[in-house]
Short mmCIF file of C-alpha atoms in Angstrom, two decimals:
data_model
loop_
_atom_site.label_atom_id
_atom_site.label_comp_id
_atom_site.label_asym_id
_atom_site.label_seq_id
_atom_site.Cartn_x
_atom_site.Cartn_y
_atom_site.Cartn_z
CA UNK A 1 -33.17 -27.68 17.43
CA UNK A 2 -33.68 -23.99 17.92
CA UNK A 3 -35.42 -21.78 15.43
CA UNK A 4 -33.61 -18.62 14.14
CA UNK A 5 -35.24 -15.74 12.18
CA UNK A 6 -33.68 -13.96 9.31
CA UNK A 7 -34.21 -10.79 7.21
CA UNK A 8 -33.11 -10.91 3.57
CA UNK A 9 -30.28 -13.22 4.64
CA UNK A 10 -29.32 -11.51 7.85
CA UNK A 11 -30.21 -14.01 10.52
CA UNK A 12 -31.37 -13.20 14.03
CA UNK A 13 -32.51 -14.85 17.30
CA UNK A 14 -35.75 -13.33 18.48
CA UNK A 15 -36.04 -13.04 22.24
CA UNK A 16 -38.48 -11.11 24.34
CA UNK A 17 -37.21 -9.64 27.54
CA UNK A 18 -39.58 -8.62 30.30
CA UNK A 19 -38.06 -6.25 32.81
CA UNK A 20 -39.43 -6.70 36.41
CA UNK A 21 -40.40 -3.69 38.35
CA UNK A 22 -37.86 -2.68 40.93
CA UNK A 23 -37.92 0.21 43.36
CA UNK A 24 -35.15 2.83 43.76
CA UNK A 25 -34.14 1.13 47.14
CA UNK A 26 -33.96 -2.28 45.44
CA UNK A 27 -31.90 -0.71 42.69
CA UNK A 28 -29.43 0.78 45.24
CA UNK A 29 -29.14 -2.48 47.12
CA UNK A 30 -28.36 -4.34 43.84
CA UNK A 31 -25.77 -1.71 42.85
CA UNK A 32 -24.09 -1.98 46.19
CA UNK A 33 -23.96 -5.67 46.09
CA UNK A 34 -22.51 -5.64 42.58
CA UNK A 35 -19.99 -3.08 43.62
CA UNK A 36 -18.97 -5.14 46.70
CA UNK A 37 -18.49 -8.26 44.48
CA UNK A 38 -16.37 -6.29 42.03
CA UNK A 39 -14.00 -5.09 44.78
CA UNK A 40 -13.80 -8.59 46.22
CA UNK A 41 -12.72 -10.03 42.77
CA UNK A 42 -10.09 -7.35 42.41
CA UNK A 43 -8.79 -7.91 46.06
CA UNK A 44 -8.55 -11.69 45.36
CA UNK A 45 -6.45 -11.04 42.32
CA UNK A 46 -4.09 -8.74 44.07
CA UNK A 47 -3.86 -11.40 46.98
CA UNK A 48 -3.17 -14.15 44.40
CA UNK A 49 -0.62 -12.33 42.24
CA UNK A 50 0.97 -9.89 44.79
CA UNK A 51 0.82 -7.31 41.94
CA UNK A 52 -1.21 -4.18 41.40
CA UNK A 53 -4.32 -4.56 39.13
CA UNK A 54 -5.54 -2.55 36.23
CA UNK A 55 -9.05 -1.20 36.62
CA UNK A 56 -11.73 1.16 35.00
CA UNK A 57 -13.80 3.10 37.34
CA UNK A 58 -17.03 5.14 37.22
CA UNK A 59 -16.72 8.29 39.39
CA UNK A 60 -19.23 10.71 40.90
CA UNK A 61 -18.77 13.61 38.49
CA UNK A 62 -21.07 16.00 40.14
CA UNK A 63 -23.30 16.21 37.07
CA UNK A 64 -20.68 16.87 34.45
CA UNK A 65 -21.95 14.00 32.29
CA UNK A 66 -25.54 13.85 31.38
CA UNK A 67 -26.60 11.08 28.94
CA UNK A 68 -27.47 12.37 25.54
CA UNK A 69 -25.86 15.83 26.00
CA UNK A 70 -22.39 17.40 25.58
CA UNK A 71 -20.20 16.77 28.69
CA UNK A 72 -19.01 19.62 30.87
CA UNK A 73 -15.39 18.81 30.34
CA UNK A 74 -14.07 21.33 32.84
CA UNK A 75 -16.31 19.94 35.56
CA UNK A 76 -15.43 16.35 34.57
CA UNK A 77 -11.74 16.94 34.63
CA UNK A 78 -12.05 18.53 38.03
CA UNK A 79 -13.90 15.31 39.39
CA UNK A 80 -11.25 13.13 37.83
CA UNK A 81 -8.34 15.11 39.32
CA UNK A 82 -10.00 15.03 42.77
CA UNK A 83 -10.15 11.17 42.65
CA UNK A 84 -6.62 10.97 41.45
CA UNK A 85 -5.27 13.39 44.03
CA UNK A 86 -6.94 11.30 46.72
CA UNK A 87 -5.21 8.08 45.43
CA UNK A 88 -1.83 9.68 45.09
CA UNK A 89 1.03 7.52 44.28
CA UNK A 90 -1.05 4.31 44.68
CA UNK A 91 -1.98 4.45 40.97
CA UNK A 92 -0.08 4.61 37.69
CA UNK A 93 -0.73 4.33 33.96
CA UNK A 94 -3.59 6.82 34.19
CA UNK A 95 -6.17 7.19 31.40
CA UNK A 96 -8.67 10.12 31.54
CA UNK A 97 -11.93 10.09 29.40
CA UNK A 98 -13.28 13.15 27.69
CA UNK A 99 -17.03 12.43 27.87
CA UNK A 100 -17.79 9.59 30.17
CA UNK A 101 -17.35 9.85 33.95
CA UNK A 102 -14.62 7.17 33.94
CA UNK A 103 -11.01 6.78 34.91
CA UNK A 104 -8.66 3.94 34.14
CA UNK A 105 -5.40 3.21 36.02
CA UNK A 106 -3.22 0.49 37.64
CA UNK A 107 -3.76 0.53 41.30
CA UNK A 108 -2.00 -1.24 44.26
CA UNK A 109 -3.44 -2.85 47.31
CA UNK A 110 -3.57 0.32 49.40
CA UNK A 111 -5.22 2.22 46.63
CA UNK A 112 -7.78 -0.41 46.00
CA UNK A 113 -8.80 -0.26 49.65
CA UNK A 114 -9.07 3.58 49.40
CA UNK A 115 -11.34 3.17 46.25
CA UNK A 116 -13.57 0.74 48.20
CA UNK A 117 -14.12 3.17 51.05
CA UNK A 118 -14.83 6.08 48.65
CA UNK A 119 -18.43 6.08 47.66
CA UNK A 120 -17.57 8.52 44.89
CA UNK A 121 -16.27 5.40 43.05
CA UNK A 122 -19.65 4.27 41.86
CA UNK A 123 -18.61 1.10 39.98
CA UNK A 124 -15.40 -0.63 38.95
CA UNK A 125 -14.27 -3.44 36.83
CA UNK A 126 -11.02 -5.04 35.86
CA UNK A 127 -9.31 -3.63 32.76
CA UNK A 128 -8.82 -6.88 30.92
CA UNK A 129 -7.23 -7.88 27.61
CA UNK A 130 -9.32 -8.40 24.53
CA UNK A 131 -8.38 -9.92 21.11
CA UNK A 132 -9.54 -9.50 17.60
CA UNK A 133 -12.06 -11.95 17.06
CA UNK A 134 -17.01 -9.68 -0.15
CA UNK A 135 -18.12 -10.46 -3.36
CA UNK A 136 -20.49 -13.21 -2.37
CA UNK A 137 -21.54 -12.21 1.07
CA UNK A 138 -23.21 -8.91 0.13
CA UNK A 139 -25.69 -10.71 -2.21
CA UNK A 140 -26.32 -13.31 0.50
CA UNK A 141 -27.31 -10.53 2.89
CA UNK A 142 -29.88 -9.23 0.51
CA UNK A 143 -28.20 -5.92 0.17
CA UNK A 144 -28.76 -5.33 -3.57
CA UNK A 145 -32.45 -4.85 -2.97
CA UNK A 146 -31.64 -2.02 -0.60
CA UNK A 147 -29.23 -0.48 -3.17
CA UNK A 148 -31.93 -0.68 -5.88
CA UNK A 149 -34.28 1.35 -3.54
CA UNK A 150 -31.63 3.99 -3.32
CA UNK A 151 -30.08 3.19 0.07
CA UNK A 152 -26.30 2.88 -0.04
CA UNK A 153 -25.29 4.40 3.26
CA UNK A 154 -24.79 7.87 1.85
CA UNK A 155 -24.38 10.62 4.49
CA UNK A 156 -23.70 7.98 7.20
CA UNK A 157 -20.64 7.08 9.15
CA UNK A 158 -19.52 3.80 10.74
CA UNK A 159 -16.82 3.81 13.50
CA UNK A 160 -14.58 0.85 13.02
CA UNK A 161 -12.79 0.17 16.44
CA UNK A 162 -10.02 -2.19 15.56
CA UNK A 163 -6.37 -2.52 14.36
CA UNK A 164 -6.63 0.64 12.09
CA UNK A 165 -7.76 0.98 8.60
CA UNK A 166 -5.72 1.34 5.34
CA UNK A 167 -7.41 4.41 3.93
CA UNK A 168 -5.13 4.28 0.88
CA UNK A 169 -6.63 0.85 -0.10
CA UNK A 170 -8.63 1.09 -3.51
CA UNK A 171 -11.69 -0.43 -1.85
CA UNK A 172 -11.61 2.37 0.81
CA UNK A 173 -10.43 5.39 -1.20
CA UNK A 174 -11.68 8.62 0.49
CA UNK A 175 -13.74 6.65 2.98
CA UNK A 176 -11.77 7.50 6.12
CA UNK A 177 -13.04 10.86 7.36
CA UNK A 178 -11.77 10.72 11.07
CA UNK A 179 -9.08 8.87 12.82
CA UNK A 180 -7.78 8.26 16.44
CA UNK A 181 -5.53 5.81 18.24
CA UNK A 182 -5.69 4.60 21.92
CA UNK A 183 -3.01 2.08 22.32
CA UNK A 184 -1.45 0.58 25.53
CA UNK A 185 2.33 0.31 26.51
CA UNK A 186 2.18 -0.18 30.29
CA UNK A 187 3.82 -3.54 30.45
CA UNK A 188 7.38 -4.40 29.43
CA UNK A 189 6.29 -6.60 26.53
CA UNK A 190 3.66 -4.06 25.15
CA UNK A 191 4.40 -1.51 22.37
CA UNK A 192 1.98 1.24 21.41
CA UNK A 193 0.94 1.09 17.72
CA UNK A 194 -0.02 4.73 17.45
CA UNK A 195 2.18 6.24 14.68
CA UNK A 196 3.32 8.99 16.96
CA UNK A 197 4.75 6.55 19.37
CA UNK A 198 2.57 7.73 22.21
CA UNK A 199 -0.43 6.01 23.79
CA UNK A 200 -3.02 8.46 22.21
CA UNK A 201 -3.24 10.25 18.83
CA UNK A 202 -6.07 11.91 17.07
CA UNK A 203 -6.09 13.32 13.53
CA UNK A 204 -5.12 12.19 10.07
CA UNK A 205 -2.92 9.10 9.85
CA UNK A 206 -3.41 8.17 13.53
CA UNK A 207 -5.25 4.95 12.69
CA UNK A 208 -2.83 3.78 10.06
CA UNK A 209 -2.45 0.01 10.56
CA UNK A 210 0.91 -1.37 11.61
CA UNK A 211 2.83 -3.69 9.19
CA UNK A 212 2.19 -7.40 9.34
CA UNK A 213 -0.01 -7.57 12.37
CA UNK A 214 -2.77 -5.18 11.73
CA UNK A 215 -4.87 -6.38 8.73
CA UNK A 216 -7.98 -7.19 10.68
CA UNK A 217 -9.42 -3.58 10.77
CA UNK A 218 -8.98 -3.09 7.01
CA UNK A 219 -10.79 -6.31 6.40
CA UNK A 220 -13.62 -5.40 8.71
CA UNK A 221 -13.98 -1.90 7.14
CA UNK A 222 -14.04 -3.39 3.65
CA UNK A 223 -17.08 -5.62 4.51
CA UNK A 224 -18.97 -2.52 5.82
CA UNK A 225 -18.11 0.12 3.08
CA UNK A 226 -15.85 -1.10 0.22
CA UNK A 227 -16.38 0.60 -3.11
CA UNK A 228 -13.95 0.64 -5.93
CA UNK A 229 -16.62 0.57 -8.59
CA UNK A 230 -16.35 -3.18 -8.84
CA UNK A 231 -16.31 -4.57 -5.30
CA UNK A 232 -18.81 -3.35 -2.89
CA UNK A 233 -19.34 -3.56 0.88
CA UNK A 234 -22.80 -3.37 2.44
CA UNK A 235 -22.85 0.33 2.66
CA UNK A 236 -20.73 1.50 -0.43
CA UNK A 237 -21.47 5.14 0.06
CA UNK A 238 -20.97 5.38 3.82
CA UNK A 239 -17.76 6.76 5.35
CA UNK A 240 -15.46 5.46 8.10
CA UNK A 241 -14.17 6.75 11.44
CA UNK A 242 -11.09 4.55 12.01
CA UNK A 243 -10.02 3.99 15.62
CA UNK A 244 -6.93 1.92 16.46
CA UNK A 245 -7.13 0.34 19.89
CA UNK A 246 -4.62 -2.43 19.71
CA UNK A 247 -1.06 -2.64 20.86
CA UNK A 248 1.73 -5.04 20.02
CA UNK A 249 2.70 -7.73 22.46
CA UNK A 250 6.21 -9.04 21.80
CA UNK A 251 5.81 -12.23 23.63
CA UNK A 252 2.34 -13.67 22.90
CA UNK A 253 1.70 -16.94 24.79
CA UNK A 254 5.44 -17.56 24.66
CA UNK A 255 5.76 -17.34 20.89
CA UNK A 256 5.74 -14.69 18.28
CA UNK A 257 4.38 -11.28 18.51
CA UNK A 258 0.63 -10.54 18.25
CA UNK A 259 -1.83 -7.64 18.80
CA UNK A 260 -4.17 -7.20 21.79
CA UNK A 261 -6.25 -4.60 23.29
CA UNK A 262 -7.57 -3.55 26.63
CA UNK A 263 -11.07 -2.78 27.98
CA UNK A 264 -10.00 0.78 28.83
CA UNK A 265 -8.73 1.40 25.25
CA UNK A 266 -11.93 0.13 23.61
CA UNK A 267 -14.10 2.18 26.05
CA UNK A 268 -11.90 5.20 25.34
CA UNK A 269 -12.75 4.81 21.76
CA UNK A 270 -16.45 4.63 22.59
CA UNK A 271 -15.96 7.79 24.68
CA UNK A 272 -14.44 9.44 21.64
CA UNK A 273 -17.28 8.47 19.45
CA UNK A 274 -19.76 9.86 21.91
CA UNK A 275 -17.83 13.09 21.87
CA UNK A 276 -18.00 13.37 18.07
CA UNK A 277 -21.69 12.57 18.08
CA UNK A 278 -22.62 15.18 20.73
CA UNK A 279 -20.26 17.90 20.02
CA UNK A 280 -19.93 17.88 16.22
CA UNK A 281 -23.20 16.05 15.49
CA UNK A 282 -21.30 13.57 13.19
CA UNK A 283 -23.81 11.26 11.49
CA UNK A 284 -22.45 8.00 13.17
CA UNK A 285 -24.91 5.13 12.57
CA UNK A 286 -22.94 2.45 14.34
CA UNK A 287 -19.75 1.41 16.12
CA UNK A 288 -18.26 -1.94 15.05
CA UNK A 289 -16.40 -3.91 17.76
CA UNK A 290 -14.99 -7.12 16.02
CA UNK A 291 -13.24 -8.11 19.28
CA UNK A 292 -13.83 -9.57 22.70
CA UNK A 293 -13.23 -12.48 24.96
CA UNK A 294 -14.62 -14.68 27.69
CA UNK A 295 -17.88 -16.84 27.67
CA UNK A 296 -21.20 -15.69 29.11
CA UNK A 297 -24.36 -17.68 29.14
CA UNK A 298 -26.52 -14.64 29.93
CA UNK A 299 -26.37 -10.84 29.80
CA UNK A 300 -23.20 -9.77 31.46
CA UNK A 301 -23.90 -6.14 32.43
CA UNK A 302 -23.04 -6.66 36.17
CA UNK A 303 -19.66 -8.17 35.24
CA UNK A 304 -18.89 -5.34 32.83
CA UNK A 305 -20.60 -2.20 34.18
CA UNK A 306 -18.42 0.29 32.33
CA UNK A 307 -19.10 -1.35 29.03
CA UNK A 308 -22.79 -1.34 29.99
CA UNK A 309 -22.78 2.34 30.62
CA UNK A 310 -20.79 3.23 27.45
CA UNK A 311 -22.89 1.17 25.13
CA UNK A 312 -26.16 2.50 26.81
CA UNK A 313 -25.06 6.13 26.47
CA UNK A 314 -24.23 5.71 22.80
CA UNK A 315 -27.60 4.09 22.38
CA UNK A 316 -29.23 7.14 23.89
CA UNK A 317 -27.73 9.31 21.09
CA UNK A 318 -28.94 6.75 18.41
CA UNK A 319 -25.53 5.02 17.81
CA UNK A 320 -25.63 1.25 17.80
CA UNK A 321 -22.67 -0.66 19.14
CA UNK A 322 -22.48 -3.80 16.95
CA UNK A 323 -20.28 -6.61 18.52
CA UNK A 324 -18.99 -9.93 17.25
CA UNK A 325 -20.33 -12.79 19.23
CA UNK A 326 -17.05 -14.69 19.32
CA UNK A 327 -15.59 -17.67 17.65
CA UNK A 328 -15.63 -20.21 20.52
CA UNK A 329 -18.10 -22.66 18.91
CA UNK A 330 -20.31 -22.25 22.01
CA UNK A 331 -24.03 -23.00 21.47
CA UNK A 332 -25.41 -21.09 24.42
CA UNK A 333 -22.89 -18.29 25.30
CA UNK A 334 -21.35 -15.09 23.91
CA UNK A 335 -18.06 -13.35 24.41
CA UNK A 336 -18.02 -10.08 26.08
CA UNK A 337 -18.82 -7.17 25.21
CA UNK A 338 -21.35 -8.98 22.82
CA UNK A 339 -23.21 -10.12 26.02
CA UNK A 340 -23.90 -6.64 27.11
CA UNK A 341 -27.70 -6.24 27.03
CA UNK A 342 -27.64 -3.03 24.95
CA UNK A 343 -25.14 -4.28 22.37
CA UNK A 344 -26.17 -5.59 18.98
CA UNK A 345 -24.56 -8.96 19.09
CA UNK A 346 -23.73 -10.71 15.96
CA UNK A 347 -23.08 -14.46 15.10
CA UNK A 348 -22.02 -15.97 11.90
CA UNK A 349 -23.71 -17.87 9.12
CA UNK A 350 -22.05 -19.49 5.99
CA UNK A 351 -21.58 -17.81 2.64
CA UNK A 352 -20.24 -20.91 1.05
CA UNK A 353 -21.05 -24.53 0.39
CA UNK A 354 -19.40 -27.63 2.04
CA UNK A 355 -16.19 -26.75 4.07
CA UNK A 356 -15.05 -27.69 7.45
CA UNK A 357 -16.71 -24.57 8.81
CA UNK A 358 -19.92 -24.97 6.73
CA UNK A 359 -20.65 -28.69 6.62
CA UNK A 360 -24.38 -28.02 6.25
CA UNK A 361 -23.83 -25.56 3.42
CA UNK A 362 -24.80 -22.00 2.62
CA UNK A 363 -27.04 -20.06 5.08
CA UNK A 364 -26.39 -22.50 7.88
CA UNK A 365 -24.88 -21.28 11.24
CA UNK A 366 -21.08 -21.51 10.83
CA UNK A 367 -19.22 -24.07 13.04
CA UNK A 368 -16.97 -21.35 14.57
CA UNK A 369 -19.76 -19.01 15.72
CA UNK A 370 -20.87 -18.55 19.28
CA UNK A 371 -24.70 -18.47 19.63
CA UNK A 372 -27.14 -17.88 22.48
CA UNK A 373 -30.77 -17.44 23.09
CA UNK A 374 -30.09 -13.75 23.66
CA UNK A 375 -28.13 -13.05 20.56
CA UNK A 376 -29.45 -10.11 18.40
CA UNK A 377 -28.50 -11.18 14.82
CA UNK A 378 -26.31 -13.27 12.74
CA UNK A 379 -24.82 -12.48 9.35
CA UNK A 380 -22.38 -13.88 6.77
CA UNK A 381 -19.11 -14.78 8.31
CA UNK A 382 -17.54 -17.67 6.39
CA UNK A 383 -15.88 -17.14 3.86
CA UNK A 384 -15.79 -13.48 3.46
CA UNK A 385 -13.60 -11.69 0.79
CA UNK A 386 -12.51 -8.17 1.70
CA UNK A 387 -9.71 -5.68 1.59
CA UNK A 388 -6.37 -6.14 3.18
CA UNK A 389 -3.60 -3.68 3.71
CA UNK A 390 -1.35 -2.86 0.77
CA UNK A 391 -4.11 -2.92 -1.81
CA UNK A 392 -4.71 -6.68 -1.49
CA UNK A 393 -7.82 -8.77 -1.04
CA UNK A 394 -8.21 -11.75 1.35
CA UNK A 395 -10.85 -14.26 2.30
CA UNK A 396 -11.41 -14.79 6.06
CA UNK A 397 -13.97 -16.30 8.35
CA UNK A 398 -15.33 -15.45 11.81
CA UNK A 399 -17.85 -13.31 13.63
CA UNK A 400 -15.37 -10.43 13.19
CA UNK A 401 -16.68 -10.35 9.58
CA UNK A 402 -20.32 -11.01 10.39
CA UNK A 403 -20.54 -7.86 12.54
CA UNK A 404 -19.55 -5.34 9.92
CA UNK A 405 -22.40 -6.71 7.64
CA UNK A 406 -24.82 -5.59 10.42
CA UNK A 407 -22.95 -2.27 10.96
CA UNK A 408 -23.27 -1.58 7.17
CA UNK A 409 -26.89 -2.53 7.16
CA UNK A 410 -27.36 -0.11 10.02
CA UNK A 411 -26.03 2.65 7.88
CA UNK A 412 -28.54 1.83 5.13
CA UNK A 413 -31.38 1.87 7.59
CA UNK A 414 -30.26 5.18 9.07
CA UNK A 415 -30.04 6.74 5.58
CA UNK A 416 -33.64 5.64 5.12
CA UNK A 417 -34.72 7.11 8.42
CA UNK A 418 -32.01 9.41 10.09
CA UNK A 419 -34.13 9.85 13.30
CA UNK A 420 -34.59 6.14 13.93
CA UNK A 421 -33.35 4.99 17.32
CA UNK A 422 -31.31 1.80 17.92
CA UNK A 423 -34.39 -0.11 19.08
CA UNK A 424 -36.26 1.14 15.98
CA UNK A 425 -33.77 -0.18 13.52
CA UNK A 426 -33.49 -3.56 15.34
CA UNK A 427 -37.25 -3.77 15.31
CA UNK A 428 -37.39 -3.17 11.60
CA UNK A 429 -34.91 -5.96 10.99
CA UNK A 430 -36.83 -8.41 13.24
CA UNK A 431 -40.17 -7.49 11.76
CA UNK A 432 -38.97 -8.61 8.39
CA UNK A 433 -37.17 -11.73 9.47
CA UNK A 434 -37.31 -15.18 7.91
CA UNK A 435 -36.22 -18.28 9.78
CA UNK A 436 -33.00 -20.33 9.90
CA UNK A 437 -32.43 -23.39 12.08
CA UNK A 438 -29.27 -23.91 14.10
CA UNK A 439 -28.77 -27.71 13.72
CA UNK A 440 -25.05 -28.01 14.65
#
């Protein structure tokens, strides 16, 4: 039976990481080994399928991107175009990034070989598919005490990277202050969900949720910031930056339509948040990612180097990336990107008494939740009442709804101390933790 620690109802696993010393030469050798392994995996996939593969690559940008600073976009664009020109017609479905030194595209066997030989391609990973992973949960998290002290998230923003947000919902009235959409349509059964019908849209209305399939983001936003005078999220006076990153799949596992996203769309959203933070100095406390996939029993930075870089670079401008741990019931593994070492990973505890998900009652670890020794926090995730598109309310469960509890709490902490870094906030939470056991 493992011990868990908890602050005012928000539960965490306390771990201590000791980083071994490594020289620059050792670091270069490790990077070269990781790069080689990544290309080998991509080559094997092309060999097995006979088809081109979708990838995200970090390129040598000649110093255009410097962590914590505004990117030299002209210089970055020139570096991106140089790579694309060299690859020629071996690539398609190209995505350019505005801040991060990344490119995403679909590449054939010949192009992948060219990439491997080009040391200007610093790292690469497959562009994989990811899926979407109040009234009682807020008191359980101990939030009213923070409200009583005057901390309601005022002056702070939370970026909700999800299926869009219904800004017309009474719970979220006047909450959405920025919107963008990055949605895929490169395969025959995929359909972009950007309102303009394109794969990218920025501005008012661009993160409007689609009918029927896109309620998830509105529910997540409601947990974080709902406020209609009666129903309250964790940070009722915080604002929302809504970013739609999902597309419609018309043939989902041989059945009805569903929504899915891609790594490149999610990282494109993180790229846009970095741009808002560095160029406009938007007071973004946290990014919420209630999505993911896979199963990792340790930190997964080497398997997901582009996520690692993006989340680290946001951390360096004091923006936390809060990620749902996943709902696979695993007791010693997390989904990605929750398994990235710089992410704030969040599992789920119960906000209800006896149910099939909460047989041990309130405050216990929920049956659905992934947990691991390296998880950051857990928070209420079963059952959570929140907003749903069309002015409705809905009760749901999952680590998807635990994560925005933490994102909302981050806004409260940043209101209290706007200069606090990500590690500072996490330390404050852990220093005030109580203990909960995972006895599943």
